[in-house]
Amino acid sequence: MWPRIDGLRTLALGTPGELRARLNALVLSGEKTATAGLTGEYAQENEELEHVGERLALVDDHDALVGVVEITNVEVVRFADVPWDFARAEGEGDRSIEEWRAGHGAYWARQGTPVTDDSEIVCLRFRLVSSEGSVGT
């Protein structure tokens, strides 16, 4: 199971270090309003998919709260079918869907989970609720 903070599931973006710090900064600035994951990660952790309206605790490398996001949309699609508008909402500077696929494919391969066109991707859209560390509803 993923860690919890005050009853909220945590959202730990990317890998610890520079990548996570950069992705968190993009969320806190409002540039990043989406993130992608693999369905297999949920199965491994015995976690259900997020649902619309659910709030997640955005955490840093030490599982400390840096903000709270609220899920606005959840969709599972094939890697080859992730739409450009979703990829652009990730806010990571990709200039095309091909660039997004290449970057994300390489990331997951480095993590030991290579993807194919048929891999199931969880596409989460969210909005920033708080960046002060308050998890109130």
mmCIF file of N, CA and C in Angstrom:
data_model
loop_
_atom_site.group_PDB
_atom_site.id
_atom_site.type_symbol
_atom_site.label_atom_id
_atom_site.label_comp_id
_atom_site.label_asym_id
_atom_site.label_seq_id
_atom_site.Cartn_x
_atom_site.Cartn_y
_atom_site.Cartn_z
ATOM 1 N N MET A 1 0.837 -1.193 0.000
ATOM 2 C CA MET A 1 0.000 0.000 0.000
ATOM 3 C C MET A 1 0.878 1.252 0.000
ATOM 4 N N TRP A 2 0.327 2.290 -0.611
ATOM 5 C CA TRP A 2 1.031 3.570 -0.596
ATOM 6 C C TRP A 2 0.861 4.213 0.771
ATOM 7 N N PRO A 3 1.843 5.003 1.180
ATOM 8 C CA PRO A 3 1.716 5.698 2.469
ATOM 9 C C PRO A 3 0.488 6.611 2.480
ATOM 10 N N ARG A 4 0.024 6.927 3.674
ATOM 11 C CA ARG A 4 -1.111 7.826 3.874
ATOM 12 C C ARG A 4 -0.660 8.990 4.754
ATOM 13 N N ILE A 5 -1.252 10.139 4.515
ATOM 14 C CA ILE A 5 -1.060 11.306 5.379
ATOM 15 C C ILE A 5 -2.446 11.811 5.734
ATOM 16 N N ASP A 6 -2.756 11.806 7.004
ATOM 17 C CA ASP A 6 -4.081 12.232 7.488
ATOM 18 C C ASP A 6 -5.202 11.578 6.691
ATOM 19 N N GLY A 7 -5.023 10.298 6.380
ATOM 20 C CA GLY A 7 -6.045 9.536 5.671
ATOM 21 C C GLY A 7 -6.014 9.660 4.159
ATOM 22 N N LEU A 8 -5.175 10.557 3.620
ATOM 23 C CA LEU A 8 -5.079 10.740 2.166
ATOM 24 C C LEU A 8 -3.976 9.847 1.610
ATOM 25 N N ARG A 9 -4.255 9.211 0.460
ATOM 26 C CA ARG A 9 -3.185 8.494 -0.226
ATOM 27 C C ARG A 9 -2.163 9.512 -0.704
ATOM 28 N N THR A 10 -0.915 9.076 -0.761
ATOM 29 C CA THR A 10 0.127 9.985 -1.216
ATOM 30 C C THR A 10 0.328 9.885 -2.721
ATOM 31 N N LEU A 11 0.801 10.968 -3.295
ATOM 32 C CA LEU A 11 1.180 11.043 -4.700
ATOM 33 C C LEU A 11 2.653 11.429 -4.737
ATOM 34 N N ALA A 12 3.499 10.456 -5.047
ATOM 35 C CA ALA A 12 4.941 10.675 -5.139
ATOM 36 C C ALA A 12 5.311 10.626 -6.620
ATOM 37 N N LEU A 13 5.533 11.789 -7.207
ATOM 38 C CA LEU A 13 5.779 11.876 -8.642
ATOM 39 C C LEU A 13 7.213 11.509 -8.994
ATOM 40 N N GLY A 14 7.374 10.827 -10.115
ATOM 41 C CA GLY A 14 8.704 10.509 -10.622
ATOM 42 C C GLY A 14 9.516 9.696 -9.633
ATOM 43 N N THR A 15 10.826 9.882 -9.705
ATOM 44 C CA THR A 15 11.747 9.211 -8.791
ATOM 45 C C THR A 15 12.330 10.253 -7.840
ATOM 46 N N PRO A 16 12.759 9.820 -6.659
ATOM 47 C CA PRO A 16 13.326 10.770 -5.700
ATOM 48 C C PRO A 16 14.497 11.545 -6.291
ATOM 49 N N GLY A 17 14.656 12.759 -5.792
ATOM 50 C CA GLY A 17 15.752 13.608 -6.238
ATOM 51 C C GLY A 17 15.273 14.736 -7.124
ATOM 52 N N GLU A 18 16.115 15.072 -8.086
ATOM 53 C CA GLU A 18 15.860 16.217 -8.962
ATOM 54 C C GLU A 18 14.541 16.083 -9.724
ATOM 55 N N LEU A 19 14.243 14.888 -10.231
ATOM 56 C CA LEU A 19 13.014 14.708 -11.007
ATOM 57 C C LEU A 19 11.787 15.000 -10.150
ATOM 58 N N ARG A 20 11.701 14.412 -8.966
ATOM 59 C CA ARG A 20 10.530 14.644 -8.115
ATOM 60 C C ARG A 20 10.410 16.114 -7.736
ATOM 61 N N ALA A 21 11.529 16.748 -7.409
ATOM 62 C CA ALA A 21 11.506 18.170 -7.050
ATOM 63 C C ALA A 21 10.976 19.005 -8.218
ATOM 64 N N ARG A 22 11.424 18.687 -9.434
ATOM 65 C CA ARG A 22 10.975 19.440 -10.615
ATOM 66 C C ARG A 22 9.491 19.226 -10.868
ATOM 67 N N LEU A 23 9.032 17.971 -10.779
ATOM 68 C CA LEU A 23 7.617 17.682 -11.023
ATOM 69 C C LEU A 23 6.734 18.327 -9.958
ATOM 70 N N ASN A 24 7.153 18.264 -8.701
ATOM 71 C CA ASN A 24 6.378 18.924 -7.644
ATOM 72 C C ASN A 24 6.287 20.423 -7.883
ATOM 73 N N ALA A 25 7.399 21.040 -8.292
ATOM 74 C CA ALA A 25 7.394 22.476 -8.576
ATOM 75 C C ALA A 25 6.411 22.801 -9.702
ATOM 76 N N LEU A 26 6.341 21.930 -10.717
ATOM 77 C CA LEU A 26 5.386 22.144 -11.817
ATOM 78 C C LEU A 26 3.945 22.063 -11.318
ATOM 79 N N VAL A 27 3.658 21.140 -10.400
ATOM 80 C CA VAL A 27 2.308 21.045 -9.825
ATOM 81 C C VAL A 27 2.005 22.307 -9.027
ATOM 82 N N LEU A 28 2.925 22.703 -8.165
ATOM 83 C CA LEU A 28 2.700 23.858 -7.296
ATOM 84 C C LEU A 28 2.557 25.159 -8.076
ATOM 85 N N SER A 29 3.183 25.229 -9.256
ATOM 86 C CA SER A 29 3.071 26.431 -10.091
ATOM 87 C C SER A 29 1.820 26.407 -10.964
ATOM 88 N N GLY A 30 1.121 25.263 -11.001
ATOM 89 C CA GLY A 30 -0.081 25.143 -11.824
ATOM 90 C C GLY A 30 0.177 24.686 -13.239
ATOM 91 N N GLU A 31 1.436 24.457 -13.605
ATOM 92 C CA GLU A 31 1.756 24.019 -14.962
ATOM 93 C C GLU A 31 1.440 22.545 -15.186
ATOM 94 N N LYS A 32 1.540 21.737 -14.149
ATOM 95 C CA LYS A 32 1.308 20.297 -14.249
ATOM 96 C C LYS A 32 -0.044 19.983 -13.628
ATOM 97 N N THR A 33 -0.978 19.523 -14.458
ATOM 98 C CA THR A 33 -2.334 19.204 -13.981
ATOM 99 C C THR A 33 -2.720 17.774 -14.347
ATOM 100 N N ALA A 34 -1.720 16.949 -14.630
ATOM 101 C CA ALA A 34 -1.977 15.555 -15.001
ATOM 102 C C ALA A 34 -0.726 14.736 -14.729
ATOM 103 N N THR A 35 -0.934 13.442 -14.551
ATOM 104 C CA THR A 35 0.186 12.514 -14.411
ATOM 105 C C THR A 35 -0.255 11.141 -14.881
ATOM 106 N N ALA A 36 0.704 10.357 -15.331
ATOM 107 C CA ALA A 36 0.414 9.024 -15.867
ATOM 108 C C ALA A 36 1.099 7.966 -15.021
ATOM 109 N N GLY A 37 0.439 6.819 -14.905
ATOM 110 C CA GLY A 37 1.009 5.685 -14.197
ATOM 111 C C GLY A 37 0.663 4.402 -14.919
ATOM 112 N N LEU A 38 1.230 3.319 -14.452
ATOM 113 C CA LEU A 38 0.964 2.008 -15.048
ATOM 114 C C LEU A 38 -0.028 1.243 -14.178
ATOM 115 N N THR A 39 -0.976 0.560 -14.803
ATOM 116 C CA THR A 39 -1.947 -0.210 -14.018
ATOM 117 C C THR A 39 -1.247 -1.247 -13.153
ATOM 118 N N GLY A 40 -0.131 -1.773 -13.615
ATOM 119 C CA GLY A 40 0.609 -2.765 -12.855
ATOM 120 C C GLY A 40 1.105 -2.247 -11.516
ATOM 121 N N GLU A 41 1.397 -0.945 -11.436
ATOM 122 C CA GLU A 41 1.841 -0.350 -10.172
ATOM 123 C C GLU A 41 0.744 -0.446 -9.113
ATOM 124 N N TYR A 42 -0.483 -0.286 -9.542
ATOM 125 C CA TYR A 42 -1.613 -0.373 -8.613
ATOM 126 C C TYR A 42 -1.765 -1.803 -8.102
ATOM 127 N N ALA A 43 -1.647 -2.756 -9.013
ATOM 128 C CA ALA A 43 -1.767 -4.169 -8.628
ATOM 129 C C ALA A 43 -0.655 -4.550 -7.659
ATOM 130 N N GLN A 44 0.573 -4.113 -7.958
ATOM 131 C CA GLN A 44 1.722 -4.409 -7.089
ATOM 132 C C GLN A 44 1.514 -3.887 -5.679
ATOM 133 N N GLU A 45 0.922 -2.719 -5.574
ATOM 134 C CA GLU A 45 0.749 -2.073 -4.270
ATOM 135 C C GLU A 45 -0.607 -2.392 -3.634
ATOM 136 N N ASN A 46 -1.409 -3.229 -4.315
ATOM 137 C CA ASN A 46 -2.742 -3.561 -3.825
ATOM 138 C C ASN A 46 -3.578 -2.301 -3.596
ATOM 139 N N GLU A 47 -3.541 -1.398 -4.556
ATOM 140 C CA GLU A 47 -4.264 -0.131 -4.495
ATOM 141 C C GLU A 47 -5.320 -0.081 -5.591
ATOM 142 N N GLU A 48 -6.436 0.565 -5.273
ATOM 143 C CA GLU A 48 -7.462 0.834 -6.282
ATOM 144 C C GLU A 48 -7.077 2.092 -7.046
ATOM 145 N N LEU A 49 -7.665 2.246 -8.241
ATOM 146 C CA LEU A 49 -7.456 3.487 -8.981
ATOM 147 C C LEU A 49 -8.045 4.652 -8.199
ATOM 148 N N GLU A 50 -7.488 5.819 -8.413
ATOM 149 C CA GLU A 50 -8.060 7.021 -7.835
ATOM 150 C C GLU A 50 -9.453 7.244 -8.414
ATOM 151 N N HIS A 51 -10.247 8.080 -7.769
ATOM 152 C CA HIS A 51 -11.579 8.407 -8.286
ATOM 153 C C HIS A 51 -11.766 9.922 -8.275
ATOM 154 N N VAL A 52 -12.657 10.385 -9.137
ATOM 155 C CA VAL A 52 -12.929 11.816 -9.233
ATOM 156 C C VAL A 52 -13.386 12.320 -7.865
ATOM 157 N N GLY A 53 -12.791 13.408 -7.445
ATOM 158 C CA GLY A 53 -13.097 14.006 -6.153
ATOM 159 C C GLY A 53 -12.142 13.589 -5.042
ATOM 160 N N GLU A 54 -11.387 12.511 -5.271
ATOM 161 C CA GLU A 54 -10.437 12.071 -4.256
ATOM 162 C C GLU A 54 -9.301 13.090 -4.136
ATOM 163 N N ARG A 55 -8.887 13.317 -2.913
ATOM 164 C CA ARG A 55 -7.739 14.186 -2.673
ATOM 165 C C ARG A 55 -6.528 13.332 -2.347
ATOM 166 N N LEU A 56 -5.387 13.768 -2.869
ATOM 167 C CA LEU A 56 -4.120 13.072 -2.664
ATOM 168 C C LEU A 56 -3.118 14.037 -2.046
ATOM 169 N N ALA A 57 -2.283 13.501 -1.172
ATOM 170 C CA ALA A 57 -1.225 14.283 -0.555
ATOM 171 C C ALA A 57 0.015 14.209 -1.442
ATOM 172 N N LEU A 58 0.392 15.324 -2.035
ATOM 173 C CA LEU A 58 1.602 15.415 -2.853
ATOM 174 C C LEU A 58 2.798 15.461 -1.905
ATOM 175 N N VAL A 59 3.752 14.539 -2.105
ATOM 176 C CA VAL A 59 4.864 14.423 -1.155
ATOM 177 C C VAL A 59 6.216 14.596 -1.831
ATOM 178 N N ASP A 60 7.199 14.912 -0.976
ATOM 179 C CA ASP A 60 8.578 15.047 -1.436
ATOM 180 C C ASP A 60 9.320 13.727 -1.233
ATOM 181 N N ASP A 61 10.632 13.773 -1.336
ATOM 182 C CA ASP A 61 11.456 12.567 -1.223
ATOM 183 C C ASP A 61 11.358 11.880 0.134
ATOM 184 N N HIS A 62 10.941 12.623 1.157
ATOM 185 C CA HIS A 62 10.882 12.085 2.515
ATOM 186 C C HIS A 62 9.439 11.835 2.951
ATOM 187 N N ASP A 63 8.521 11.751 1.972
ATOM 188 C CA ASP A 63 7.087 11.578 2.237
ATOM 189 C C ASP A 63 6.512 12.707 3.082
ATOM 190 N N ALA A 64 7.114 13.885 3.007
ATOM 191 C CA ALA A 64 6.577 15.062 3.680
ATOM 192 C C ALA A 64 5.594 15.758 2.730
ATOM 193 N N LEU A 65 4.531 16.262 3.278
ATOM 194 C CA LEU A 65 3.477 16.917 2.501
ATOM 195 C C LEU A 65 3.966 18.230 1.900
ATOM 196 N N VAL A 66 3.769 18.390 0.589
ATOM 197 C CA VAL A 66 4.086 19.662 -0.067
ATOM 198 C C VAL A 66 2.850 20.305 -0.670
ATOM 199 N N GLY A 67 1.753 19.559 -0.767
ATOM 200 C CA GLY A 67 0.520 20.099 -1.309
ATOM 201 C C GLY A 67 -0.548 19.029 -1.366
ATOM 202 N N VAL A 68 -1.746 19.452 -1.721
ATOM 203 C CA VAL A 68 -2.873 18.542 -1.873
ATOM 204 C C VAL A 68 -3.495 18.785 -3.246
ATOM 205 N N VAL A 69 -3.747 17.688 -3.966
ATOM 206 C CA VAL A 69 -4.420 17.784 -5.254
ATOM 207 C C VAL A 69 -5.736 17.019 -5.187
ATOM 208 N N GLU A 70 -6.671 17.425 -6.026
ATOM 209 C CA GLU A 70 -7.951 16.739 -6.132
ATOM 210 C C GLU A 70 -8.094 16.171 -7.540
ATOM 211 N N ILE A 71 -8.439 14.906 -7.614
ATOM 212 C CA ILE A 71 -8.586 14.229 -8.908
ATOM 213 C C ILE A 71 -9.828 14.755 -9.622
ATOM 214 N N THR A 72 -9.654 15.157 -10.891
ATOM 215 C CA THR A 72 -10.776 15.655 -11.688
ATOM 216 C C THR A 72 -11.170 14.697 -12.809
ATOM 217 N N ASN A 73 -10.280 13.755 -13.144
ATOM 218 C CA ASN A 73 -10.602 12.768 -14.172
ATOM 219 C C ASN A 73 -9.631 11.594 -14.062
ATOM 220 N N VAL A 74 -10.159 10.400 -14.293
ATOM 221 C CA VAL A 74 -9.356 9.180 -14.305
ATOM 222 C C VAL A 74 -9.742 8.397 -15.545
ATOM 223 N N GLU A 75 -8.756 8.009 -16.318
ATOM 224 C CA GLU A 75 -9.016 7.230 -17.527
ATOM 225 C C GLU A 75 -7.877 6.233 -17.714
ATOM 226 N N VAL A 76 -8.214 5.012 -18.099
ATOM 227 C CA VAL A 76 -7.206 4.009 -18.422
ATOM 228 C C VAL A 76 -7.227 3.813 -19.929
ATOM 229 N N VAL A 77 -6.070 4.025 -20.560
ATOM 230 C CA VAL A 77 -5.969 3.900 -22.016
ATOM 231 C C VAL A 77 -4.689 3.147 -22.377
ATOM 232 N N ARG A 78 -4.656 2.612 -23.584
ATOM 233 C CA ARG A 78 -3.437 2.000 -24.100
ATOM 234 C C ARG A 78 -2.372 3.086 -24.241
ATOM 235 N N PHE A 79 -1.121 2.715 -24.037
ATOM 236 C CA PHE A 79 -0.012 3.658 -24.191
ATOM 237 C C PHE A 79 -0.088 4.368 -25.541
ATOM 238 N N ALA A 80 -0.388 3.616 -26.595
ATOM 239 C CA ALA A 80 -0.461 4.189 -27.943
ATOM 240 C C ALA A 80 -1.635 5.149 -28.109
ATOM 241 N N ASP A 81 -2.602 5.109 -27.173
ATOM 242 C CA ASP A 81 -3.804 5.933 -27.304
ATOM 243 C C ASP A 81 -3.844 7.122 -26.351
ATOM 244 N N VAL A 82 -2.767 7.349 -25.592
ATOM 245 C CA VAL A 82 -2.741 8.522 -24.717
ATOM 246 C C VAL A 82 -2.841 9.757 -25.610
ATOM 247 N N PRO A 83 -3.833 10.621 -25.369
ATOM 248 C CA PRO A 83 -4.020 11.774 -26.254
ATOM 249 C C PRO A 83 -3.054 12.919 -25.954
ATOM 250 N N TRP A 84 -2.786 13.712 -26.971
ATOM 251 C CA TRP A 84 -1.867 14.832 -26.855
ATOM 252 C C TRP A 84 -2.328 15.831 -25.802
ATOM 253 N N ASP A 85 -3.640 16.093 -25.702
ATOM 254 C CA ASP A 85 -4.089 17.074 -24.711
ATOM 255 C C ASP A 85 -3.762 16.611 -23.297
ATOM 256 N N PHE A 86 -3.787 15.300 -23.045
ATOM 257 C CA PHE A 86 -3.383 14.789 -21.739
ATOM 258 C C PHE A 86 -1.881 14.972 -21.543
ATOM 259 N N ALA A 87 -1.094 14.560 -22.526
ATOM 260 C CA ALA A 87 0.362 14.670 -22.432
ATOM 261 C C ALA A 87 0.774 16.121 -22.198
ATOM 262 N N ARG A 88 0.137 17.047 -22.882
ATOM 263 C CA ARG A 88 0.441 18.467 -22.713
ATOM 264 C C ARG A 88 0.103 18.923 -21.290
ATOM 265 N N ALA A 89 -0.994 18.389 -20.718
ATOM 266 C CA ALA A 89 -1.401 18.761 -19.355
ATOM 267 C C ALA A 89 -0.396 18.284 -18.307
ATOM 268 N N GLU A 90 0.453 17.310 -18.668
ATOM 269 C CA GLU A 90 1.486 16.892 -17.723
ATOM 270 C C GLU A 90 2.500 18.008 -17.487
ATOM 271 N N GLY A 91 2.558 18.978 -18.392
ATOM 272 C CA GLY A 91 3.352 20.178 -18.156
ATOM 273 C C GLY A 91 4.848 19.997 -18.118
ATOM 274 N N GLU A 92 5.343 18.920 -18.730
ATOM 275 C CA GLU A 92 6.771 18.623 -18.636
ATOM 276 C C GLU A 92 7.572 19.111 -19.841
ATOM 277 N N GLY A 93 6.936 19.881 -20.716
ATOM 278 C CA GLY A 93 7.662 20.499 -21.824
ATOM 279 C C GLY A 93 7.732 19.701 -23.107
ATOM 280 N N ASP A 94 7.031 18.564 -23.169
ATOM 281 C CA ASP A 94 7.048 17.793 -24.414
ATOM 282 C C ASP A 94 6.407 18.622 -25.529
ATOM 283 N N ARG A 95 6.991 18.526 -26.715
ATOM 284 C CA ARG A 95 6.503 19.316 -27.847
ATOM 285 C C ARG A 95 5.578 18.546 -28.766
ATOM 286 N N SER A 96 5.424 17.233 -28.518
ATOM 287 C CA SER A 96 4.539 16.410 -29.344
ATOM 288 C C SER A 96 4.202 15.146 -28.572
ATOM 289 N N ILE A 97 3.185 14.439 -29.021
ATOM 290 C CA ILE A 97 2.816 13.176 -28.380
ATOM 291 C C ILE A 97 3.931 12.151 -28.580
ATOM 292 N N GLU A 98 4.621 12.224 -29.702
ATOM 293 C CA GLU A 98 5.731 11.300 -29.945
ATOM 294 C C GLU A 98 6.855 11.524 -28.932
ATOM 295 N N GLU A 99 7.145 12.786 -28.656
ATOM 296 C CA GLU A 99 8.175 13.111 -27.667
ATOM 297 C C GLU A 99 7.738 12.629 -26.276
ATOM 298 N N TRP A 100 6.464 12.823 -25.941
ATOM 299 C CA TRP A 100 5.933 12.347 -24.654
ATOM 300 C C TRP A 100 6.082 10.828 -24.558
ATOM 301 N N ARG A 101 5.677 10.110 -25.624
ATOM 302 C CA ARG A 101 5.769 8.638 -25.601
ATOM 303 C C ARG A 101 7.217 8.180 -25.462
ATOM 304 N N ALA A 102 8.128 8.823 -26.178
ATOM 305 C CA ALA A 102 9.540 8.434 -26.093
ATOM 306 C C ALA A 102 10.070 8.661 -24.680
ATOM 307 N N GLY A 103 9.770 9.802 -24.092
ATOM 308 C CA GLY A 103 10.252 10.122 -22.758
ATOM 309 C C GLY A 103 9.667 9.215 -21.689
ATOM 310 N N HIS A 104 8.358 9.001 -21.752
ATOM 311 C CA HIS A 104 7.715 8.144 -20.752
ATOM 312 C C HIS A 104 8.096 6.676 -20.944
ATOM 313 N N GLY A 105 8.213 6.254 -22.185
ATOM 314 C CA GLY A 105 8.644 4.880 -22.442
ATOM 315 C C GLY A 105 10.035 4.631 -21.882
ATOM 316 N N ALA A 106 10.946 5.593 -22.092
ATOM 317 C CA ALA A 106 12.313 5.468 -21.574
ATOM 318 C C ALA A 106 12.316 5.481 -20.046
ATOM 319 N N TYR A 107 11.483 6.331 -19.443
ATOM 320 C CA TYR A 107 11.404 6.396 -17.977
ATOM 321 C C TYR A 107 10.971 5.046 -17.405
ATOM 322 N N TRP A 108 9.879 4.495 -17.927
ATOM 323 C CA TRP A 108 9.386 3.227 -17.396
ATOM 324 C C TRP A 108 10.378 2.089 -17.651
ATOM 325 N N ALA A 109 11.068 2.125 -18.787
ATOM 326 C CA ALA A 109 12.087 1.101 -19.057
ATOM 327 C C ALA A 109 13.206 1.189 -18.021
ATOM 328 N N ARG A 110 13.631 2.418 -17.682
ATOM 329 C CA ARG A 110 14.673 2.587 -16.648
ATOM 330 C C ARG A 110 14.199 2.075 -15.292
ATOM 331 N N GLN A 111 12.892 2.122 -15.061
ATOM 332 C CA GLN A 111 12.328 1.643 -13.797
ATOM 333 C C GLN A 111 12.121 0.127 -13.796
ATOM 334 N N GLY A 112 12.444 -0.513 -14.921
ATOM 335 C CA GLY A 112 12.327 -1.962 -15.012
ATOM 336 C C GLY A 112 10.993 -2.460 -15.516
ATOM 337 N N THR A 113 10.176 -1.549 -16.060
ATOM 338 C CA THR A 113 8.861 -1.930 -16.584
ATOM 339 C C THR A 113 8.692 -1.358 -17.988
ATOM 340 N N PRO A 114 9.323 -1.966 -18.977
ATOM 341 C CA PRO A 114 9.162 -1.466 -20.345
ATOM 342 C C PRO A 114 7.692 -1.521 -20.764
ATOM 343 N N VAL A 115 7.280 -0.557 -21.562
ATOM 344 C CA VAL A 115 5.897 -0.520 -22.039
ATOM 345 C C VAL A 115 5.845 -0.812 -23.533
ATOM 346 N N THR A 116 4.695 -1.283 -23.955
ATOM 347 C CA THR A 116 4.403 -1.480 -25.375
ATOM 348 C C THR A 116 3.212 -0.605 -25.717
ATOM 349 N N ASP A 117 2.835 -0.584 -26.980
ATOM 350 C CA ASP A 117 1.656 0.180 -27.382
ATOM 351 C C ASP A 117 0.410 -0.259 -26.621
ATOM 352 N N ASP A 118 0.349 -1.525 -26.235
ATOM 353 C CA ASP A 118 -0.830 -2.060 -25.556
ATOM 354 C C ASP A 118 -0.796 -1.948 -24.032
ATOM 355 N N SER A 119 0.291 -1.451 -23.455
ATOM 356 C CA SER A 119 0.360 -1.292 -21.997
ATOM 357 C C SER A 119 -0.748 -0.347 -21.532
ATOM 358 N N GLU A 120 -1.382 -0.702 -20.409
ATOM 359 C CA GLU A 120 -2.458 0.134 -19.871
ATOM 360 C C GLU A 120 -1.884 1.244 -18.997
ATOM 361 N N ILE A 121 -2.269 2.471 -19.340
ATOM 362 C CA ILE A 121 -1.784 3.659 -18.661
ATOM 363 C C ILE A 121 -2.943 4.307 -17.912
ATOM 364 N N VAL A 122 -2.712 4.633 -16.656
ATOM 365 C CA VAL A 122 -3.702 5.366 -15.860
ATOM 366 C C VAL A 122 -3.414 6.849 -16.057
ATOM 367 N N CYS A 123 -4.353 7.546 -16.634
ATOM 368 C CA CYS A 123 -4.219 8.980 -16.892
ATOM 369 C C CYS A 123 -5.023 9.737 -15.843
ATOM 370 N N LEU A 124 -4.323 10.414 -14.954
ATOM 371 C CA LEU A 124 -4.967 11.178 -13.889
ATOM 372 C C LEU A 124 -4.870 12.664 -14.198
ATOM 373 N N ARG A 125 -6.005 13.338 -14.086
ATOM 374 C CA ARG A 125 -6.018 14.797 -14.156
ATOM 375 C C ARG A 125 -6.382 15.295 -12.767
ATOM 376 N N PHE A 126 -5.798 16.417 -12.384
ATOM 377 C CA PHE A 126 -6.029 16.923 -11.036
ATOM 378 C C PHE A 126 -5.943 18.438 -11.008
ATOM 379 N N ARG A 127 -6.391 18.976 -9.889
ATOM 380 C CA ARG A 127 -6.233 20.414 -9.646
ATOM 381 C C ARG A 127 -5.580 20.577 -8.284
ATOM 382 N N LEU A 128 -4.756 21.583 -8.157
ATOM 383 C CA LEU A 128 -4.096 21.878 -6.899
ATOM 384 C C LEU A 128 -5.110 22.480 -5.937
ATOM 385 N N VAL A 129 -5.236 21.897 -4.757
ATOM 386 C CA VAL A 129 -6.167 22.382 -3.738
ATOM 387 C C VAL A 129 -5.429 23.244 -2.732
ATOM 388 N N SER A 130 -4.233 22.797 -2.330
ATOM 389 C CA SER A 130 -3.473 23.490 -1.312
ATOM 390 C C SER A 130 -1.988 23.268 -1.525
ATOM 391 N N SER A 131 -1.209 24.308 -1.276
ATOM 392 C CA SER A 131 0.241 24.152 -1.306
ATOM 393 C C SER A 131 0.846 24.558 0.022
ATOM 394 N N GLU A 132 0.011 24.786 1.013
ATOM 395 C CA GLU A 132 0.505 25.208 2.330
ATOM 396 C C GLU A 132 0.693 24.048 3.283
ATOM 397 N N GLY A 133 0.383 22.820 2.851
ATOM 398 C CA GLY A 133 0.528 21.687 3.736
ATOM 399 C C GLY A 133 -0.721 21.385 4.543
ATOM 400 N N SER A 134 -1.804 22.090 4.285
ATOM 401 C CA SER A 134 -3.066 21.810 4.985
ATOM 402 C C SER A 134 -3.830 20.753 4.223
ATOM 403 N N VAL A 135 -4.302 19.726 4.918
ATOM 404 C CA VAL A 135 -5.065 18.677 4.253
ATOM 405 C C VAL A 135 -6.531 18.736 4.635
ATOM 406 N N GLY A 136 -6.988 19.853 5.122
ATOM 407 C CA GLY A 136 -8.401 20.002 5.467
ATOM 408 C C GLY A 136 -9.270 19.863 4.247
ATOM 409 N N THR A 137 -10.522 19.500 4.431
ATOM 410 C CA THR A 137 -11.420 19.291 3.289
ATOM 411 C C THR A 137 -12.221 20.503 2.930
#
